[in-house]
Amino acid sequence: MAEPRLLMPQLYDGGSPPALQGGVCDCGHVFFPLQAYGCERCGGHGTRLRPKRLAARGRLVASAVVHLHAGERPAPFVVGAIALDDGPVVRTLLTGTDVSLPPGCRMVGTLVPVTPAQDGTPRVDFRFAPAMGSDLS
Amino acid sequence: MSRTLKDMRPVHVIGIGWHRYQFASETPYVELGLTAVRAALADAGIPWPAVQTAYVAKALLPMAPGRAMLRHLGATGLEILHVEDASASGSAAFRHACLEVASGASDVVLAMGVDKPARVALAERSTGIPSLADDAIAPFTHFAMLADQYAHRAGATVEDIALVAVKNHRNGSLNPNAQHQKARTLAEIMGGKAISGAFTSLQCTPVGEGAAAVILASDDGIRALGVDPARAIQVVASVGRSQRVYEDATRFDALLTSETAGLAFAQSGLTAADLDVVELHDAFTVEELEYVEAMSLCAEGDAVRQLKAGAFDIGGRCAVNPSGGLIAMGHPIGPTGIGQIGEIVLQLRGEAGARQQPGARTGLAHMVGIGAVCYVHILQRPG
């Protein structure tokens, strides 16, 4: 069995839990995802912007079960907004729940299997899940 | 030195018109648009050649619909400018039409919006910056998460939030230009098709087709054309803003609204307590609760209590979305912000019939658009 490939390696790594590939500006603004166009807070660009690994841990701000969706993703699915302990708010799909969760809930990043690549290589993608046990701290 | 509307010459709305907002049909956009413009010209009692510039708001129609439509009123050679600012396209067109008249560059200007449903591609998705799952978060899901946040923050139930739709469908049932013209019970709204989070279909705006038009004039224009000044409604504030970096990034819609409305109040010397009528961007129920608080119509967290007490009903302290709002009147995109101005003008003239807010003197129009951008206009009748 081949090692699973990350669906979007520019956004997260394969750690456990995975880290998100964010950025930080010399002005102190921390953002996700990493981009080189310029800082939304101060306009700084070039060497003022540097990569910053963001721990995929935080608190749930809001969530919703999506019942109807026009894209390729089959509904229902659950999405959430997570305020990372490292600053930025990240919005993405949730796993480990099929209902919305109470705001404030501790969340942690995880990788879940998704559709394999055309050559059959298994792939994983990033999700947030409710934190359990030692992740709760 | 920069100047605002209050430092320039007065600008008034002298004519309003619509083509009813409706579900997608075979009707060409030309017919939708001409119907609204001819109604606005007739309402103002002025001939088409008096119009010096046309601002055409559209977000979904293909490139350059303006002259292909307006030439059928007589190709007078007027300036034609297209405006796109997502949901706020009509509001942006109206603002720049106001500035053209207020600056003295023109005496009579048309601002209109026309659109038909089409597949939407958002430029935010083609920036080259990847996202985890932005494709999974359609606008109704963005606002479904805000509803979840609001419910927990304000201690509101999903039924409390849905009461906005009961009020706005009731208002829409009285509006011949509304896409939905049927009063609905809370049970009907809650029992509708599940969309996202707590939202059912009747808590979400229908995006259809339609047109709206308003004609703006200076005092010189009003005198020269013999328009009845008693039916002219002055625009006393116009503000456009875009999202900044906020401490609470998830609440950018409300924070941007608060900032934009605050600037409009400062420009006009008015406060939320002066407002008799408000048309605001209620594409989804929770937005109305967020925005009435953001523009200080009530205290933070108090919107549900005020709504239940009837404060935002026609006949209440301040009628909010007497047209039916985006939820019932509809949201054909380009026309929406123009149609809000039309509703406020009707209300301030005392011509709103069954939807009339008694004694209405001052009204505010608010739109947000994807980006996010925000516009606020305040209008006031003479006397």
Coordinates of C-alpha atoms in Angstrom, one line a residue:
Chain A
M1 CA 0.0 0.0 0.0
A2 CA 1.5 3.4 -1.1
E3 CA 1.9 6.1 1.5
P4 CA -1.1 8.5 1.3
R5 CA -0.4 11.7 -0.5
L6 CA -1.6 15.1 0.9
L7 CA -4.4 16.6 -1.2
M8 CA -3.2 20.2 -0.6
P9 CA 0.4 20.1 0.7
Q10 CA 0.7 23.9 0.2
L11 CA -1.8 24.3 3.1
Y12 CA -0.8 21.7 5.7
D13 CA 1.8 19.1 6.5
G14 CA 1.6 15.4 7.3
G15 CA 2.2 15.7 11.1
S16 CA 0.1 14.3 13.9
P17 CA -1.7 16.6 14.3
P18 CA -0.9 18.3 11.0
A19 CA 0.3 21.9 11.1
L20 CA -1.2 24.5 8.9
Q21 CA 1.1 26.5 6.5
G22 CA 0.4 30.1 7.6
G23 CA 2.4 33.3 7.4
V24 CA 3.5 36.2 9.5
C25 CA 4.4 39.8 8.5
D26 CA 7.0 41.9 10.2
C27 CA 4.1 44.0 11.5
G28 CA 3.0 41.0 13.6
H29 CA 0.0 40.1 11.5
V30 CA -0.4 36.3 11.4
F31 CA -2.5 34.9 8.5
F32 CA -3.6 31.7 6.8
P33 CA -3.0 30.5 4.2
L34 CA 0.5 31.6 3.3
Q35 CA 0.6 34.0 0.4
A36 CA 3.2 36.4 -1.0
Y37 CA 1.0 39.1 -2.5
G38 CA 1.1 41.4 0.5
C39 CA 0.0 41.8 4.1
E40 CA -3.7 42.6 4.6
R41 CA -3.0 44.7 7.6
C42 CA 0.0 46.8 6.6
G43 CA 0.6 46.2 2.8
G44 CA 4.1 44.9 3.5
H45 CA 5.4 42.4 0.9
G46 CA 8.5 40.6 -0.3
T47 CA 10.8 39.7 2.6
R48 CA 8.5 41.2 5.2
L49 CA 6.2 38.1 4.8
R50 CA 7.6 34.8 6.1
P51 CA 6.1 31.3 6.4
K52 CA 4.8 30.4 9.9
R53 CA 3.6 26.9 10.9
L54 CA 0.3 27.2 12.8
A55 CA -0.7 24.5 15.3
A56 CA -4.0 23.0 14.2
R57 CA -5.6 23.5 17.6
G58 CA -8.2 26.0 18.6
R59 CA -11.7 26.7 19.7
L60 CA -14.9 26.4 17.6
V61 CA -16.5 29.8 16.8
A62 CA -19.4 28.4 14.9
S63 CA -20.5 25.4 12.9
A64 CA -23.3 24.4 10.5
V65 CA -24.7 21.2 8.9
V66 CA -25.0 21.9 5.2
H67 CA -28.1 20.1 3.8
L68 CA -28.0 21.5 0.3
H69 CA -24.9 22.2 -1.8
A70 CA -24.5 22.8 -5.5
G71 CA -20.8 21.9 -5.8
E72 CA -19.3 18.4 -6.3
R73 CA -19.2 17.8 -2.5
P74 CA -22.2 15.6 -1.6
A75 CA -24.4 17.1 1.2
P76 CA -24.9 16.7 4.1
F77 CA -21.6 17.7 5.6
V78 CA -20.5 19.8 8.5
V79 CA -18.4 23.0 8.3
G80 CA -16.9 25.0 11.1
A81 CA -15.0 28.2 11.9
I82 CA -12.1 27.6 14.3
A83 CA -10.2 30.4 16.1
L84 CA -6.6 28.9 16.2
D85 CA -4.6 29.3 19.4
D86 CA -2.0 30.9 17.1
G87 CA -4.5 33.6 16.0
P88 CA -6.2 33.3 12.6
V89 CA -9.8 32.0 12.2
V90 CA -9.9 29.0 9.8
R91 CA -13.0 27.8 8.1
T92 CA -13.2 24.2 6.8
L93 CA -15.0 20.9 6.9
L94 CA -15.4 19.1 10.2
T95 CA -15.1 15.3 10.8
G96 CA -16.1 13.2 13.8
T97 CA -19.5 14.8 14.1
D98 CA -22.6 14.9 12.0
V99 CA -24.3 17.6 14.0
S100 CA -23.2 21.2 14.8
L101 CA -21.2 21.5 18.0
P102 CA -21.3 24.1 20.8
P103 CA -19.1 27.2 20.2
G104 CA -16.1 27.2 22.5
C105 CA -15.5 23.4 21.9
R106 CA -11.8 22.5 21.6
M107 CA -10.9 21.4 18.1
V108 CA -7.8 19.7 16.6
G109 CA -6.7 19.1 13.0
T110 CA -6.6 15.7 11.5
L111 CA -6.1 14.0 8.1
V112 CA -8.9 11.9 6.6
P113 CA -8.9 9.6 3.5
V114 CA -10.5 11.2 0.4
T115 CA -10.9 10.0 -3.2
P116 CA -7.6 8.4 -4.4
A117 CA -5.6 10.0 -7.2
Q118 CA -6.1 8.8 -10.7
D119 CA -3.1 6.4 -10.5
G120 CA -4.7 4.8 -7.4
T121 CA -2.4 6.5 -4.8
P122 CA -4.4 7.0 -1.6
R123 CA -4.9 10.7 -0.6
V124 CA -5.7 12.4 2.7
D125 CA -7.2 15.9 3.3
F126 CA -7.3 18.2 6.3
R127 CA -10.3 18.4 8.6
F128 CA -11.0 19.7 12.1
A129 CA -12.5 17.3 14.7
P130 CA -13.6 17.7 18.3
A131 CA -10.6 17.3 20.6
M132 CA -10.4 14.2 22.8
G133 CA -8.3 13.2 25.8
S134 CA -4.9 14.7 25.8
D135 CA -5.8 17.0 22.9
L136 CA -8.2 18.8 25.1
S137 CA -5.5 20.8 26.9
Chain B
M1 CA -9.5 68.7 0.7
S2 CA -11.9 65.8 0.5
R3 CA -15.6 66.6 0.7
T4 CA -18.8 64.5 1.5
L5 CA -22.3 64.9 0.2
K6 CA -23.1 67.4 3.0
D7 CA -20.4 69.8 1.6
M8 CA -21.8 69.7 -1.9
R9 CA -25.1 70.9 -3.5
P10 CA -28.3 69.1 -2.5
V11 CA -29.3 66.0 -4.5
H12 CA -32.8 64.6 -4.6
V13 CA -34.6 61.5 -5.9
I14 CA -37.4 62.7 -8.2
G15 CA -38.5 59.5 -9.9
I16 CA -38.7 55.8 -9.0
G17 CA -39.8 52.7 -11.0
W18 CA -39.6 48.9 -11.0
H19 CA -40.1 45.8 -13.1
R20 CA -41.4 43.3 -10.6
Y21 CA -38.7 41.0 -9.2
Q22 CA -39.6 37.4 -10.3
F23 CA -38.3 33.9 -10.8
A24 CA -36.2 33.4 -14.0
S25 CA -38.3 33.7 -17.1
E26 CA -37.9 34.1 -20.9
T27 CA -38.4 37.9 -20.6
P28 CA -35.3 39.6 -22.1
Y29 CA -33.4 42.0 -19.8
V30 CA -34.2 44.8 -22.2
E31 CA -37.9 44.5 -21.3
L32 CA -37.2 44.3 -17.6
G33 CA -34.9 47.4 -17.7
L34 CA -37.1 49.6 -20.0
T35 CA -40.2 48.9 -17.8
A36 CA -38.4 50.2 -14.7
V37 CA -36.8 53.3 -16.5
R38 CA -40.1 54.3 -18.2
A39 CA -41.9 54.0 -14.8
A40 CA -39.3 56.2 -13.2
L41 CA -39.5 58.8 -15.9
A42 CA -43.3 58.8 -15.7
D43 CA -43.1 59.1 -11.9
A44 CA -40.8 62.1 -12.2
G45 CA -42.8 63.5 -15.1
I46 CA -39.7 64.2 -17.1
P47 CA -38.7 63.3 -20.7
W48 CA -35.9 60.9 -21.4
P49 CA -33.7 63.5 -23.2
A50 CA -33.4 65.4 -19.9
V51 CA -31.2 62.5 -18.5
Q52 CA -27.5 63.3 -18.8
T53 CA -25.9 60.1 -17.5
A54 CA -27.1 56.6 -16.9
Y55 CA -25.5 54.4 -14.2
V56 CA -26.4 50.8 -15.0
A57 CA -25.8 48.3 -12.1
K58 CA -25.5 44.7 -13.1
A59 CA -23.6 41.7 -11.7
L60 CA -24.8 38.7 -13.7
L61 CA -25.7 40.0 -17.2
P62 CA -23.0 39.7 -19.9
M63 CA -20.7 42.7 -20.8
A64 CA -22.2 46.1 -21.7
P65 CA -26.0 45.7 -21.5
G66 CA -26.6 49.4 -21.1
R67 CA -26.8 50.9 -24.6
A68 CA -28.4 47.8 -26.1
M69 CA -31.3 48.5 -23.7
L70 CA -31.4 52.3 -23.3
R71 CA -31.2 53.0 -27.1
H72 CA -34.9 52.1 -27.2
L73 CA -35.7 55.2 -25.2
G74 CA -34.1 57.3 -28.0
A75 CA -30.3 57.2 -28.5
T76 CA -29.7 60.7 -27.0
G77 CA -25.9 60.1 -26.8
L78 CA -26.0 60.3 -23.0
E79 CA -23.0 58.9 -21.0
I80 CA -23.6 55.3 -20.0
L81 CA -21.6 53.7 -17.2
H82 CA -21.8 50.1 -15.9
V83 CA -21.3 49.4 -12.2
E84 CA -20.6 46.0 -10.6
D85 CA -20.1 45.6 -6.8
A86 CA -21.6 42.2 -6.2
S87 CA -24.8 42.4 -4.2
A88 CA -24.2 46.1 -3.6
S89 CA -24.0 46.9 -7.4
G90 CA -27.2 49.0 -7.3
S91 CA -26.1 50.9 -4.2
A92 CA -22.7 51.7 -5.7
A93 CA -24.4 53.0 -8.9
F94 CA -26.8 55.1 -6.8
R95 CA -23.9 56.5 -4.7
H96 CA -21.9 57.6 -7.8
A97 CA -25.0 59.0 -9.5
C98 CA -25.5 61.1 -6.3
L99 CA -21.9 62.3 -6.4
E100 CA -22.2 63.3 -10.0
V101 CA -25.3 65.5 -9.3
A102 CA -24.0 66.8 -6.0
S103 CA -20.6 67.8 -7.6
G104 CA -22.4 70.0 -10.2
A105 CA -21.2 67.9 -13.1
S106 CA -24.8 67.0 -14.1
D107 CA -28.4 68.1 -13.1
V108 CA -30.3 65.0 -14.0
V109 CA -29.0 61.4 -13.7
L110 CA -30.5 57.9 -13.9
A111 CA -29.3 55.1 -11.6
M112 CA -30.8 51.7 -12.6
G113 CA -30.2 48.1 -12.0
V114 CA -31.1 45.1 -14.1
D115 CA -30.1 41.4 -14.0
K116 CA -31.1 37.9 -14.8
P117 CA -30.0 34.8 -13.0
A118 CA -26.7 33.3 -14.4
R119 CA -23.9 31.1 -13.2
V120 CA -21.8 33.1 -10.8
A121 CA -18.0 32.8 -10.7
L122 CA -16.4 34.6 -7.8
A123 CA -13.1 36.3 -8.4
E124 CA -12.1 35.5 -4.8
R125 CA -11.8 31.8 -6.0
S126 CA -9.3 32.7 -8.7
T127 CA -6.8 34.7 -6.7
G128 CA -4.2 31.9 -6.9
I129 CA -4.4 31.6 -3.1
P130 CA -5.6 28.1 -2.2
S131 CA -8.2 27.4 0.5
L132 CA -9.0 24.4 2.7
A133 CA -12.6 24.1 1.7
D134 CA -14.0 27.5 0.7
D135 CA -16.0 25.7 -2.0
A136 CA -18.0 24.1 0.8
I137 CA -19.0 27.5 2.3
A138 CA -21.6 29.1 0.0
P139 CA -23.0 32.4 1.2
F140 CA -26.0 30.6 2.9
T141 CA -23.5 28.6 4.9
H142 CA -21.4 31.6 5.8
F143 CA -24.5 33.1 7.3
A144 CA -25.7 29.8 8.8
M145 CA -22.5 29.9 10.8
L146 CA -23.1 33.5 11.8
A147 CA -26.7 32.4 12.9
D148 CA -25.1 29.7 15.0
Q149 CA -22.8 32.3 16.6
Y150 CA -25.6 34.8 17.0
A151 CA -27.9 32.3 18.7
H152 CA -25.2 31.4 21.2
R153 CA -24.1 35.0 21.8
A154 CA -27.6 36.5 22.2
G155 CA -29.3 33.5 23.7
A156 CA -31.7 33.3 20.7
T157 CA -33.4 30.1 19.4
V158 CA -33.6 29.1 15.7
E159 CA -37.3 30.1 15.9
D160 CA -36.5 33.5 17.2
I161 CA -34.2 34.1 14.2
A162 CA -36.8 32.8 11.8
L163 CA -39.3 35.5 13.0
V164 CA -37.4 37.9 10.8
A165 CA -38.8 35.9 7.8
V166 CA -42.4 36.0 9.2
K167 CA -42.2 39.8 9.3
N168 CA -40.6 40.2 5.9
H169 CA -42.8 37.8 4.1
R170 CA -45.8 39.6 5.6
N171 CA -44.4 42.9 4.3
G172 CA -43.7 41.3 0.9
S173 CA -47.3 40.1 0.7
L174 CA -48.3 43.8 0.5
N175 CA -45.7 44.7 -2.2
P176 CA -46.8 44.3 -5.9
N177 CA -43.1 44.4 -7.0
A178 CA -42.0 41.6 -4.6
Q179 CA -40.9 38.2 -5.8
H180 CA -42.6 36.4 -2.8
Q181 CA -46.0 38.0 -2.1
K182 CA -47.4 35.5 0.4
A183 CA -47.6 35.9 4.2
R184 CA -46.1 32.8 6.0
T185 CA -46.5 31.4 9.5
L186 CA -43.5 30.6 11.7
A187 CA -44.5 26.9 11.3
E188 CA -44.5 27.2 7.4
I189 CA -41.1 28.9 7.5
M190 CA -39.6 26.3 10.0
G191 CA -41.1 23.4 8.0
G192 CA -39.6 24.5 4.7
K193 CA -36.7 22.7 2.9
A194 CA -33.6 22.5 5.0
I195 CA -30.7 24.5 3.4
S196 CA -27.8 25.0 5.8
G197 CA -27.6 25.2 9.6
A198 CA -30.9 26.5 10.9
F199 CA -31.9 28.0 7.6
T200 CA -34.9 26.8 5.6
S201 CA -35.6 28.0 2.1
L202 CA -38.0 30.8 3.2
Q203 CA -35.3 32.3 5.4
C204 CA -33.0 32.8 2.4
T205 CA -33.4 35.4 -0.4
P206 CA -34.6 34.2 -3.7
V207 CA -32.2 35.3 -6.5
G208 CA -34.4 36.1 -9.5
E209 CA -34.7 38.7 -12.2
G210 CA -36.1 42.2 -12.3
A211 CA -35.2 45.9 -12.6
A212 CA -35.3 49.1 -10.6
A213 CA -34.6 52.7 -11.5
V214 CA -34.3 56.0 -9.8
I215 CA -33.8 59.5 -11.2
L216 CA -31.7 62.0 -9.3
A217 CA -31.8 65.8 -9.8
S218 CA -30.3 68.9 -8.4
D219 CA -32.4 71.9 -7.3
D220 CA -31.6 73.5 -10.7
G221 CA -32.8 70.3 -12.5
I222 CA -36.0 70.3 -10.4
R223 CA -36.7 73.9 -11.3
A224 CA -35.8 73.6 -15.0
L225 CA -38.0 70.5 -15.4
G226 CA -40.9 71.8 -13.4
V227 CA -40.8 68.8 -11.0
D228 CA -43.0 69.0 -7.9
P229 CA -40.5 69.7 -5.1
A230 CA -42.8 68.2 -2.5
R231 CA -42.3 64.8 -4.0
A232 CA -38.5 65.2 -4.2
I233 CA -36.6 63.3 -1.5
Q234 CA -33.2 64.5 -0.5
V235 CA -30.2 62.2 -0.1
V236 CA -28.5 63.5 3.0
A237 CA -25.7 60.9 3.4
S238 CA -23.8 58.5 1.1
V239 CA -21.0 56.3 2.3
G240 CA -19.2 53.3 0.7
R241 CA -16.6 51.2 2.6
S242 CA -14.8 47.9 2.3
Q243 CA -13.7 45.4 4.9
R244 CA -10.6 46.1 7.1
V245 CA -8.8 43.7 9.4
Y246 CA -11.0 43.3 12.4
E247 CA -10.1 41.9 15.9
D248 CA -13.1 39.5 15.5
A249 CA -12.6 38.4 11.9
T250 CA -15.7 36.2 11.9
R251 CA -18.0 39.2 12.4
F252 CA -16.8 41.4 9.5
D253 CA -20.3 41.9 8.0
A254 CA -21.6 43.5 11.2
L255 CA -18.4 45.4 12.0
L256 CA -18.3 46.8 8.5
T257 CA -22.0 47.8 8.7
S258 CA -21.4 49.5 12.0
E259 CA -18.5 51.5 10.7
T260 CA -20.3 52.5 7.4
A261 CA -23.6 53.4 9.2
G262 CA -21.6 55.5 11.7
L263 CA -20.0 57.5 9.0
A264 CA -23.4 58.1 7.4
F265 CA -24.9 59.3 10.7
A266 CA -22.0 61.6 11.1
Q267 CA -22.3 63.0 7.6
S268 CA -26.1 63.7 8.0
G269 CA -26.0 64.8 11.7
L270 CA -28.7 62.2 12.4
T271 CA -28.7 59.2 14.7
A272 CA -30.4 55.8 14.6
A273 CA -33.2 57.3 16.8
D274 CA -34.1 59.6 13.8
L275 CA -34.9 56.7 11.5
D276 CA -38.5 55.8 10.6
V277 CA -37.7 53.3 7.8
V278 CA -34.7 51.1 7.1
E279 CA -34.2 48.8 4.1
L280 CA -31.2 46.5 4.9
H281 CA -29.4 43.5 3.5
D282 CA -31.4 40.6 4.9
A283 CA -30.3 38.0 2.3
F284 CA -30.6 35.6 5.3
T285 CA -32.7 36.1 8.4
V286 CA -29.9 36.4 10.9
E287 CA -28.4 39.4 9.0
E288 CA -31.3 41.6 10.0
L289 CA -30.7 40.9 13.7
E290 CA -27.0 41.5 13.3
Y291 CA -27.4 44.8 11.3
V292 CA -30.2 46.4 13.4
E293 CA -27.8 46.0 16.3
A294 CA -24.7 47.1 14.3
M295 CA -26.5 50.4 13.2
S296 CA -27.6 51.0 16.8
L297 CA -31.4 50.7 16.1
C298 CA -31.3 48.6 19.3
A299 CA -28.7 47.5 21.9
E300 CA -26.3 44.6 21.1
G301 CA -28.2 41.3 21.8
D302 CA -31.6 43.0 22.0
A303 CA -32.8 42.6 18.4
V304 CA -35.0 39.5 19.0
R305 CA -36.8 41.1 22.0
Q306 CA -37.4 44.3 19.9
L307 CA -38.6 42.2 16.9
K308 CA -41.0 40.3 19.1
A309 CA -42.3 43.5 20.6
G310 CA -43.1 44.8 17.1
A311 CA -40.5 47.6 17.1
F312 CA -39.4 46.7 13.5
D313 CA -43.0 46.2 12.1
I314 CA -44.7 48.6 9.8
G315 CA -46.3 50.9 12.4
G316 CA -43.6 50.1 15.0
R317 CA -40.8 52.4 16.1
C318 CA -38.8 51.9 12.9
A319 CA -40.1 49.8 10.0
V320 CA -37.3 47.5 8.9
N321 CA -37.6 46.1 5.4
P322 CA -41.1 47.3 4.7
S323 CA -40.6 46.2 1.1
G324 CA -40.3 42.6 2.2
G325 CA -36.5 43.0 2.1
L326 CA -34.3 40.6 0.2
I327 CA -36.1 37.7 1.8
A328 CA -39.5 38.4 0.3
M329 CA -39.0 41.2 -2.3
G330 CA -36.1 39.3 -3.7
H331 CA -32.5 39.9 -4.7
P332 CA -32.0 40.1 -8.5
I333 CA -28.5 41.6 -7.5
G334 CA -28.1 44.6 -9.8
P335 CA -31.5 46.1 -9.0
T336 CA -31.6 45.4 -5.3
G337 CA -29.8 48.5 -3.9
I338 CA -31.8 50.7 -6.3
G339 CA -35.1 49.1 -5.3
Q340 CA -34.3 49.8 -1.6
I341 CA -34.0 53.5 -2.5
G342 CA -37.3 53.4 -4.4
E343 CA -39.0 51.8 -1.4
I344 CA -37.7 54.5 1.0
V345 CA -38.8 57.3 -1.4
L346 CA -42.3 55.8 -1.5
Q347 CA -42.4 55.7 2.3
L348 CA -41.1 59.2 2.7
R349 CA -43.5 60.6 0.2
G350 CA -46.4 58.8 2.0
E351 CA -47.2 56.8 -1.1
A352 CA -46.5 53.3 0.2
G353 CA -50.2 52.4 0.5
A354 CA -50.7 49.3 2.7
R355 CA -47.0 49.2 3.6
Q356 CA -46.9 52.9 4.7
Q357 CA -44.9 53.6 7.9
P358 CA -47.0 56.4 9.5
G359 CA -45.3 59.8 9.5
A360 CA -42.1 58.5 7.9
R361 CA -39.6 61.3 7.4
T362 CA -36.2 59.7 7.5
G363 CA -35.0 56.5 5.9
L364 CA -31.8 54.5 5.6
A365 CA -30.7 52.0 2.9
H366 CA -28.0 49.5 3.6
M367 CA -26.3 46.9 1.4
V368 CA -23.4 44.6 1.8
G369 CA -21.7 42.7 -1.0
I370 CA -19.2 39.9 -1.3
G371 CA -15.7 41.3 -0.8
A372 CA -16.9 42.5 1.6
V373 CA -18.2 46.0 0.6
C374 CA -20.9 48.1 2.3
Y375 CA -23.0 51.1 1.4
V376 CA -25.3 53.2 3.5
H377 CA -27.5 56.0 2.2
I378 CA -29.8 58.2 4.3
L379 CA -32.8 60.0 2.7
Q380 CA -35.1 62.6 4.2
R381 CA -38.3 64.3 3.0
P382 CA -38.7 68.0 3.0
G383 CA -40.2 69.8 6.0

